[in-house]
Short mmCIF file of C-alpha atoms in Angstrom, two decimals:
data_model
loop_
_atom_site.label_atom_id
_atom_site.label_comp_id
_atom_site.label_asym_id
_atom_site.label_seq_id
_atom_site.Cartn_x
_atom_site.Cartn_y
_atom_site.Cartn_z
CA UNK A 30 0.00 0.00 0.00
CA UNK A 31 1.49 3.65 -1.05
CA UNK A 32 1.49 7.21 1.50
CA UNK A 33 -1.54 8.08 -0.26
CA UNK A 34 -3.93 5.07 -0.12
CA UNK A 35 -3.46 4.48 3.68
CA UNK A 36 -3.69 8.02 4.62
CA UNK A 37 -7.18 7.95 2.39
CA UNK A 38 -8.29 5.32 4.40
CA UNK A 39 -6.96 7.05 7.40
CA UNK A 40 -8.54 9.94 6.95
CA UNK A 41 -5.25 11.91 7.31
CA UNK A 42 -5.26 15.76 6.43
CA UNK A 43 -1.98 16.22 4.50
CA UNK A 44 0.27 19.04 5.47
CA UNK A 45 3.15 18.16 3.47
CA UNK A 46 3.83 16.79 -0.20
CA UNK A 47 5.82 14.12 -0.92
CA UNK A 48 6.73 11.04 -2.80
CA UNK A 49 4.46 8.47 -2.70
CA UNK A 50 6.46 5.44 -1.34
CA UNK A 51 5.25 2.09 -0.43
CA UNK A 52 4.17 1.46 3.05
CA UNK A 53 5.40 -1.56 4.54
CA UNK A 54 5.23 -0.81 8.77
CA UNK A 55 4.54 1.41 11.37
CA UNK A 56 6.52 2.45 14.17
CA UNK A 57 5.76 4.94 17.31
CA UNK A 58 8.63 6.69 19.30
CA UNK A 59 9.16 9.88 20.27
CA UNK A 60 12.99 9.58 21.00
CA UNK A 61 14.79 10.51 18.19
CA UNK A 62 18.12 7.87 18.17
CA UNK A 63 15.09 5.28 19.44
CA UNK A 64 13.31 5.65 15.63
CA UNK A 65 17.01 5.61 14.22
CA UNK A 66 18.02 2.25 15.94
CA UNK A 67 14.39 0.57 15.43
CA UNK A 68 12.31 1.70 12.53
CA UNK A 69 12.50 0.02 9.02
CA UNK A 70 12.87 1.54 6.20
CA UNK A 71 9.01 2.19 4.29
CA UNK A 72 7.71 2.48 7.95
CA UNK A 73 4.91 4.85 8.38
CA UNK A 74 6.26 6.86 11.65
CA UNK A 75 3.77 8.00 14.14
CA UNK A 76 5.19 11.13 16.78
CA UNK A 77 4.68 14.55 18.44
CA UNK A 78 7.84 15.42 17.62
CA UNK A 79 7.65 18.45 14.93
CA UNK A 80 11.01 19.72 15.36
CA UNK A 81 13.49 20.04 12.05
CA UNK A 82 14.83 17.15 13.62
CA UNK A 83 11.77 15.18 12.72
CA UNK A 84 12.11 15.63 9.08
CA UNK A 85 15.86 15.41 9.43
CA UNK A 86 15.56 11.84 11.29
CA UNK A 87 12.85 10.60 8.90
CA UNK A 88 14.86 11.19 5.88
CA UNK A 89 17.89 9.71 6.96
CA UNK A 90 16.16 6.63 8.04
CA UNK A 91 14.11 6.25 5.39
CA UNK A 92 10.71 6.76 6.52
CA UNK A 93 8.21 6.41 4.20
CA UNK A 94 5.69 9.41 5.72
CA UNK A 95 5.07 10.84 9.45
CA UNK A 96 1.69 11.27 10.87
CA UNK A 97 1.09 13.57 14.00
CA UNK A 98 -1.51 12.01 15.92
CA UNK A 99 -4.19 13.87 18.20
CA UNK A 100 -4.03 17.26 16.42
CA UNK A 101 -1.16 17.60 16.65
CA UNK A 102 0.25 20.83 14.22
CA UNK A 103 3.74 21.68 13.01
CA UNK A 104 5.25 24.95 12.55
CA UNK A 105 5.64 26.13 9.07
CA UNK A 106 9.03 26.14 8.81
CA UNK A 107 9.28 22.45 9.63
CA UNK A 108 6.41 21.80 6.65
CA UNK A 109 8.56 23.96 4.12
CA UNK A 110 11.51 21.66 5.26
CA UNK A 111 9.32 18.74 4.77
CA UNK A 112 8.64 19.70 1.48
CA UNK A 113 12.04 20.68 0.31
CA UNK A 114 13.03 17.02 1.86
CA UNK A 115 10.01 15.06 0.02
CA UNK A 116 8.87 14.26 3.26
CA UNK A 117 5.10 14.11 3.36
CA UNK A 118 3.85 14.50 6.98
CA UNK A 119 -0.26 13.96 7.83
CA UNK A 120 -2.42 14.95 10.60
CA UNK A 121 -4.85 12.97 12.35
CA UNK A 122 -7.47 13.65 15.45
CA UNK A 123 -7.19 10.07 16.06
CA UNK A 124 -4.92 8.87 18.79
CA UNK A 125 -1.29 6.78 18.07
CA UNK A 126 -3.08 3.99 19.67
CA UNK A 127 -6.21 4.29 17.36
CA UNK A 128 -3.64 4.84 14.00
CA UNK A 129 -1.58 1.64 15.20
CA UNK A 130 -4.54 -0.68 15.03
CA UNK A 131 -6.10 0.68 12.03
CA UNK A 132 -2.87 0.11 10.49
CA UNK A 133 -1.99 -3.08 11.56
CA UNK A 134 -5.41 -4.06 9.73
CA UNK A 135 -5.35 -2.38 6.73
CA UNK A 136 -1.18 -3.29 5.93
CA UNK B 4 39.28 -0.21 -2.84
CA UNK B 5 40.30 3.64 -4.72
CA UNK B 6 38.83 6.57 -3.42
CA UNK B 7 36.15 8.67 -5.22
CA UNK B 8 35.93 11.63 -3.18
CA UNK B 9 36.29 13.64 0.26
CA UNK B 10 33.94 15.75 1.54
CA UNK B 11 34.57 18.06 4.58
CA UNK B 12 32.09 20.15 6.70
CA UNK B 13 32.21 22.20 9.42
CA UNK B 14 29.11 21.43 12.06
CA UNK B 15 27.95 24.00 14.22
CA UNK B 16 27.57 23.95 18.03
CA UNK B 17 23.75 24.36 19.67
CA UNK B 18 22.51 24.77 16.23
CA UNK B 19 19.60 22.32 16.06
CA UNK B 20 17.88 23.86 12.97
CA UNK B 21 20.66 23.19 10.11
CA UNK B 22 21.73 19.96 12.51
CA UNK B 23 21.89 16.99 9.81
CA UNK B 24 23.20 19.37 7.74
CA UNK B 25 26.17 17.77 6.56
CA UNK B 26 24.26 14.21 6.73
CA UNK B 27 21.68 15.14 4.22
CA UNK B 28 24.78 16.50 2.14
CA UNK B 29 26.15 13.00 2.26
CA UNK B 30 23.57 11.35 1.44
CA UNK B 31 22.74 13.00 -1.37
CA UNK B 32 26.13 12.70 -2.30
CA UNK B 33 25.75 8.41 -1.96
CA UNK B 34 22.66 8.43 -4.04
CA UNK B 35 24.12 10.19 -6.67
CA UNK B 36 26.92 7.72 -6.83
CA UNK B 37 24.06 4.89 -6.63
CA UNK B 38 25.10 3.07 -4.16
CA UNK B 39 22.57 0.39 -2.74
CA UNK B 40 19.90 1.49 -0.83
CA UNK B 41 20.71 -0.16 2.11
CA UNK B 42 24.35 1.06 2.69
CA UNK B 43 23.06 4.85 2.27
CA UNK B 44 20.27 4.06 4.97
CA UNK B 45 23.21 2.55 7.58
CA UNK B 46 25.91 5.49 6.88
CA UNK B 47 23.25 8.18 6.74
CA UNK B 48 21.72 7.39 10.12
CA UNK B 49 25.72 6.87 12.01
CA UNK B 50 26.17 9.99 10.39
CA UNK B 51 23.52 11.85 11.47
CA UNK B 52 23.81 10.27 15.29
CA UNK B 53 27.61 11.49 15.04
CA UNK B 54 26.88 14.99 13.69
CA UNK B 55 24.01 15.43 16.31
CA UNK B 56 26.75 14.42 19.08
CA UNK B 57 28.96 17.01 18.09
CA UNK B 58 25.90 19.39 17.91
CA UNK B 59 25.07 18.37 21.01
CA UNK B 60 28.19 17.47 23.59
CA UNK B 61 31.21 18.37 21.03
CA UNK B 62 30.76 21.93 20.98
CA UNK B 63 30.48 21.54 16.92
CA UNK B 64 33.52 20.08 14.75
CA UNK B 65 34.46 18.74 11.44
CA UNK B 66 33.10 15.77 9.90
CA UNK B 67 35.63 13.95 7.16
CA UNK B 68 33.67 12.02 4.62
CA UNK B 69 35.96 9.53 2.28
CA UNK B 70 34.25 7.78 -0.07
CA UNK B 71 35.78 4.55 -1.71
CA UNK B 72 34.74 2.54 -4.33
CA UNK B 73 32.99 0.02 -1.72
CA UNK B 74 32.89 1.63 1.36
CA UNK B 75 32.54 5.29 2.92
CA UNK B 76 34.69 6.18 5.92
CA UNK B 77 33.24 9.10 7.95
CA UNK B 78 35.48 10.90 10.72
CA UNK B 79 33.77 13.37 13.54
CA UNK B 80 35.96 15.24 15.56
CA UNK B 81 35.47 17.86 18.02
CA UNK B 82 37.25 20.04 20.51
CA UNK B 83 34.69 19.04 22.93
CA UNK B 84 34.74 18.39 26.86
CA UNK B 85 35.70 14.76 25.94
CA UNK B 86 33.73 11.15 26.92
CA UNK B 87 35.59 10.45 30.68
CA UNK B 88 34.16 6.83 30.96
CA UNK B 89 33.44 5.49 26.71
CA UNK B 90 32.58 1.74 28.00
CA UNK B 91 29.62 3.83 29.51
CA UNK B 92 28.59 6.31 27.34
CA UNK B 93 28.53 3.47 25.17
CA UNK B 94 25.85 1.51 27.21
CA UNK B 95 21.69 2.12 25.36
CA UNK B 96 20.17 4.29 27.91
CA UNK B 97 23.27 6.54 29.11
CA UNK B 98 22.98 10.00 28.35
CA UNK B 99 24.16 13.25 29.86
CA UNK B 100 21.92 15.14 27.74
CA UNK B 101 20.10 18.70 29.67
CA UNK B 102 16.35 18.45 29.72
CA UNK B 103 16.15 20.83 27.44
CA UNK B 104 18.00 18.51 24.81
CA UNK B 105 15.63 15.62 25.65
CA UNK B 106 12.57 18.12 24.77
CA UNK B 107 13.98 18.19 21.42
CA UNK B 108 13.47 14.35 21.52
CA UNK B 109 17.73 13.90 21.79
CA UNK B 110 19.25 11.99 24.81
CA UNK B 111 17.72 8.37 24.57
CA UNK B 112 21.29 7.20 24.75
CA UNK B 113 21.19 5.40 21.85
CA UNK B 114 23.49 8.10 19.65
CA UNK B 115 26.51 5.63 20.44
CA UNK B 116 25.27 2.29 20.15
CA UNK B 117 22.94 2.87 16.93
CA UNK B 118 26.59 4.35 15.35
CA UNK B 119 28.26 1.18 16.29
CA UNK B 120 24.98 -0.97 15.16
CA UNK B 121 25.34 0.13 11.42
CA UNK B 122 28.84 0.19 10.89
CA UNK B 123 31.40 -2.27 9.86
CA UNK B 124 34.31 -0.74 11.78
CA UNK B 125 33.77 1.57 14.85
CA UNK B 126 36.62 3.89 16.15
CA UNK B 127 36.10 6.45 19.18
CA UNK B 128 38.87 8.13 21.24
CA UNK B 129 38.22 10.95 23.57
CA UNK B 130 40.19 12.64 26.18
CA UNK B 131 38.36 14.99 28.66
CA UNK B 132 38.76 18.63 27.96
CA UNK B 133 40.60 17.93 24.89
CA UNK B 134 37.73 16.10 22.29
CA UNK B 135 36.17 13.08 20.75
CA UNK B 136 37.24 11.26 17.21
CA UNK B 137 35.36 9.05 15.68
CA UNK B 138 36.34 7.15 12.68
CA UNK B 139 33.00 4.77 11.31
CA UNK B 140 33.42 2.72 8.45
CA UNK B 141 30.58 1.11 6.57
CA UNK B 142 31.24 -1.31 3.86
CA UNK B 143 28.98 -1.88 0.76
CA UNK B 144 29.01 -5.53 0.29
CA UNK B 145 28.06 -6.29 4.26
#
């Protein structure tokens, strides 16, 4: 499944653009060097973290897209950066725990 | 195992927003030269764990980049206050990273390890008050 199928059936509201990658996994940290060490590349990555460092980490580790949960908003300049990067980063009212099992079913 | 190139950049101290900087750069740089996926992945993310340390605890520094034929070699050194005990700062979990660094979502104490998980050949000398080195080498064909 691509970014933008699951984050269709996800509901996501996009904030970013980006390419649209295959999806493979999710993973859910909030500790930067955690997502390094653990994710897989083509994960979907779940955090509150909307630092530059978030866009900087999810390059470099291959991440396929982000998705704040519970609201959550980033400041513009981290969305430009996202942009610049390829990076595309979604929104979602729904908690980590609610995206985790919707993805679990649907990948 | 001849060299292609060497890239050099200077990294900033306490400067969180162009932090990754010079990893981005690299990678980039990898891609170009289409190397395999996976090898750009590994060297990227000890890369960007070193140049965040220097951000970090180093004070800023230089980061070396050679790039071979089948491997990259990538040396970070700072004028830092130095590592005192490495076998510990080497340990998951140790960190002497302020609160305010751990807001950022830095400080898991996993910047070490994860450097030493994805490379073939891990290097670090420090002396207190004087800096850290370290040399990471990540091969290809591994």
């Amino acid at each position: 499944m691509t970014v933008t199928q699951l984050a269709e059936k996800l509901e996501l509201k996009k904030l970013s653009n980006g390419e649209d990658k295959e999806v493979n996994s999710c993973y859910i940290s909030d500790l930067l060097s955690r997502v390094l060490g653990g994710c897989s590349p083509n994960d979907v990555w779940i955090t509150v973290q909307t630092s530059l460092n978030m866009v900087a980490v999810a390059v470099m580790a291959d991440i396929s897209f982000v998705i704040l949960p519970e609201d959550v908003t980033a400041p513009v300049n981290v969305i430009l950066k996202a942009n610049d990067e390829g990076l595309p980063v979604y929104s979602s009212s729904k908690s980590a725990y609610e995206l985790a099992l919707l993805i679990g079913d649907l990948l | 195992m001849s060299q292609v190139l060497t890239q050099k950049y200077v990294v900033g101290a306490d400067d969180f927003a162009a932090a990754g900087a010079a990893s981005a750069a690299v990678k980039k740089t990898l891609k170009q030269l289409n190397f395999p996926v996976d090898f750009i992945r590994r060297a990227s993310i000890a890369m960007y764990e070193g140049e965040i340390n220097m951000v970090i605890h180093g004070g800023g520094g230089v980061a070396s980049v050679e790039i071979y034929e089948d491997c990259v070699k990538i040396i970070l050194t700072d004028k830092g206050p130095g590592i005192p005990d490495i076998e510990q700062a080497m340990q998951e979990g140790y960190s002497t990273a302020t609160d305010s660094i751990r807001e950022l979502g830095f400080g898991a104490g996993m910047g070490l390890p994860n450097i030493k998980k994805q490379s073939d050949d891990f290097e670090i000398t420090s002396e207190v008050d004087k800096g850290t080195t370290l040399i990471i080498t990540i091969n290809s064909n591994s």
